[in-house]
Amino acid sequence: MSNLDRQATPSVCGGRGFVVAEPVRELLAPRRVQLGESTEVRRLLPNLGRRMVGAWAFVDHYGPDDIADEPGMQVPPHPHMGLQTVSWLHDGEVLHRDSLGSLQTVRPRELGLMTSGRAISHSEESPKEHARFLHGAQLWVALPDAHRHVEPHFQHHVDLPVVTAPGLSATVILGELDGAASPGTAYTPIVGADLSLTGGAETRLPLDPDFEYAVLSMSGEAEVDGVPVLPGSMLYLGCGRTELPLRAVSDAGLMLLGGEPFEEELVMFWNFIARSGEEIAQARNDWEKGSRFGEVRGYDGARLSAPPLPTTPLKPRGRVR
Ligand code: MN
């Protein structure tokens, strides 16, 4: 998915300064963002209160939307740099095309993992024949400096490891959870997991005390460390935890996001993650003149143009504002 915010402003984040070293329970409210004509998403990261969780730098939750009589998701070709995109669905399907020639339908509980490295472009759309409901999350992972210029690549994994406990089924999307590792390529110590809880379940999830964590609610009624988290909200949990108490009032779907706090300061603008305003300006310029990011073939429509760069210089603001 693309950041379609026309008033895109650059932001600087990363660094250990604002990582909470001990367990906390900090509820992050979503910001509603309109994507195209028919899709509204709830943006959890970056958030007024927090910009990153580990290397997770962008989290949108969308749906469930009834798109039976609608085109559904229609995100025209757009570029990425310095990040990975993770497509994760609970309902429906997304057709991914990219400048490497990938053409892949991603279905519920399959991992669509695109590593932009130095440059890639892609489009995402609901196929013409699609399921009635569309429900999912779109996430970005910041690449560390040592790997941010890697060759772009796209991975699709349908067979992800699952960790189970009574009332809990946890699919490991990225990184490692309780000894089970995702086949998706990760460049920093990280975890992303889909937690499916049955109503009435009470369980504890093993965590790494060196990681910081957050839990996004996708559906149902659940309590995370005693805090009710409604669908479309995210609870930031800080570091220093060895386990996480979970309780499901009804059947519930959650996403656990965590990782080693991201040490490097980085600059985010539109669909780019860089280390300086100059790099951002160069990438924007390259996309606008049609170089470096390749070409997406087969998408029925025009590609996105980049929003204007702001006239004000970048101001480092850290991991929280
Ligand atoms: Mn995208």
Tab-separated table of N, CA, C and O in Angstrom, residues 27 53 195 205 213-217 224 229 233-237 244 246 254-257:
chain	number	residue	atom	x	y	z
A	27	LEU	N	-1.936	2.960	25.339
A	27	LEU	CA	-2.905	2.730	24.264
A	27	LEU	C	-2.747	3.799	23.177
A	27	LEU	O	-2.786	4.994	23.468
A	53	VAL	N	8.070	0.741	16.541
A	53	VAL	CA	8.148	-0.339	17.527
A	53	VAL	C	9.153	-1.328	16.956
A	53	VAL	O	8.865	-1.987	15.950
A	195	LEU	N	-2.143	-13.485	16.109
A	195	LEU	CA	-2.631	-14.234	17.266
A	195	LEU	C	-4.128	-14.453	17.119
A	195	LEU	O	-4.902	-13.496	17.129
A	205	LEU	N	1.954	-15.427	26.497
A	205	LEU	CA	2.828	-15.576	25.342
A	205	LEU	C	4.255	-15.275	25.778
A	205	LEU	O	4.503	-14.245	26.401
A	213	TYR	N	7.556	-4.126	22.335
A	213	TYR	CA	6.405	-4.775	21.707
A	213	TYR	C	5.191	-3.856	21.657
A	213	TYR	O	5.074	-2.928	22.455
A	214	ALA	N	4.304	-4.187	20.729
A	214	ALA	CA	2.969	-3.598	20.710
A	214	ALA	C	2.013	-4.660	20.191
A	214	ALA	O	2.434	-5.598	19.500
A	215	VAL	N	0.742	-4.552	20.555
A	215	VAL	CA	-0.276	-5.467	20.042
A	215	VAL	C	-1.371	-4.661	19.362
A	215	VAL	O	-1.950	-3.747	19.952
A	216	LEU	N	-1.626	-4.996	18.092
A	216	LEU	CA	-2.711	-4.392	17.323
A	216	LEU	C	-3.913	-5.327	17.368
A	216	LEU	O	-3.762	-6.532	17.179
A	217	SER	N	-5.098	-4.768	17.650
A	217	SER	CA	-6.304	-5.591	17.589
A	217	SER	C	-6.922	-5.486	16.206
A	217	SER	O	-7.128	-4.396	15.675
A	224	VAL	N	-5.205	-7.291	26.673
A	224	VAL	CA	-3.766	-7.511	26.574
A	224	VAL	C	-3.146	-6.951	27.850
A	224	VAL	O	-3.262	-5.753	28.108
A	229	VAL	N	-8.372	-3.929	24.377
A	229	VAL	CA	-7.888	-3.281	23.148
A	229	VAL	C	-8.921	-3.532	22.050
A	229	VAL	O	-9.175	-4.671	21.681
A	233	SER	N	-7.186	-0.465	17.336
A	233	SER	CA	-6.311	0.206	18.306
A	233	SER	C	-5.071	-0.638	18.543
A	233	SER	O	-5.053	-1.835	18.268
A	234	MET	N	-4.048	0.003	19.096
A	234	MET	CA	-2.806	-0.705	19.366
A	234	MET	C	-2.304	-0.337	20.751
A	234	MET	O	-2.352	0.820	21.154
A	235	LEU	N	-1.833	-1.343	21.478
A	235	LEU	CA	-1.298	-1.129	22.823
A	235	LEU	C	0.217	-1.283	22.778
A	235	LEU	O	0.734	-2.349	22.421
A	236	TYR	N	0.929	-0.208	23.144
A	236	TYR	CA	2.394	-0.267	23.223
A	236	TYR	C	2.773	-0.824	24.588
A	236	TYR	O	2.210	-0.431	25.615
A	237	LEU	N	3.749	-1.740	24.598
A	237	LEU	CA	4.027	-2.505	25.814
A	237	LEU	C	5.416	-2.274	26.397
A	237	LEU	O	5.716	-2.783	27.486
A	244	LEU	N	3.511	-12.278	28.106
A	244	LEU	CA	2.412	-11.335	27.920
A	244	LEU	C	1.079	-12.027	28.197
A	244	LEU	O	0.713	-12.970	27.502
A	246	LEU	N	-2.747	-12.694	27.934
A	246	LEU	CA	-3.795	-12.423	26.954
A	246	LEU	C	-5.098	-13.059	27.423
A	246	LEU	O	-5.084	-14.175	27.957
A	254	LEU	N	-5.487	-10.714	16.877
A	254	LEU	CA	-4.521	-9.684	17.265
A	254	LEU	C	-3.271	-9.844	16.417
A	254	LEU	O	-3.004	-10.914	15.860
A	255	MET	N	-2.473	-8.773	16.360
A	255	MET	CA	-1.132	-8.883	15.774
A	255	MET	C	-0.114	-8.428	16.800
A	255	MET	O	-0.231	-7.334	17.354
A	256	LEU	N	0.869	-9.287	17.048
A	256	LEU	CA	1.981	-8.927	17.924
A	256	LEU	C	3.112	-8.385	17.057
A	256	LEU	O	3.556	-9.047	16.109
A	257	LEU	N	3.567	-7.182	17.373
A	257	LEU	CA	4.682	-6.563	16.653
A	257	LEU	C	5.767	-6.224	17.655
A	257	LEU	O	5.485	-5.611	18.681
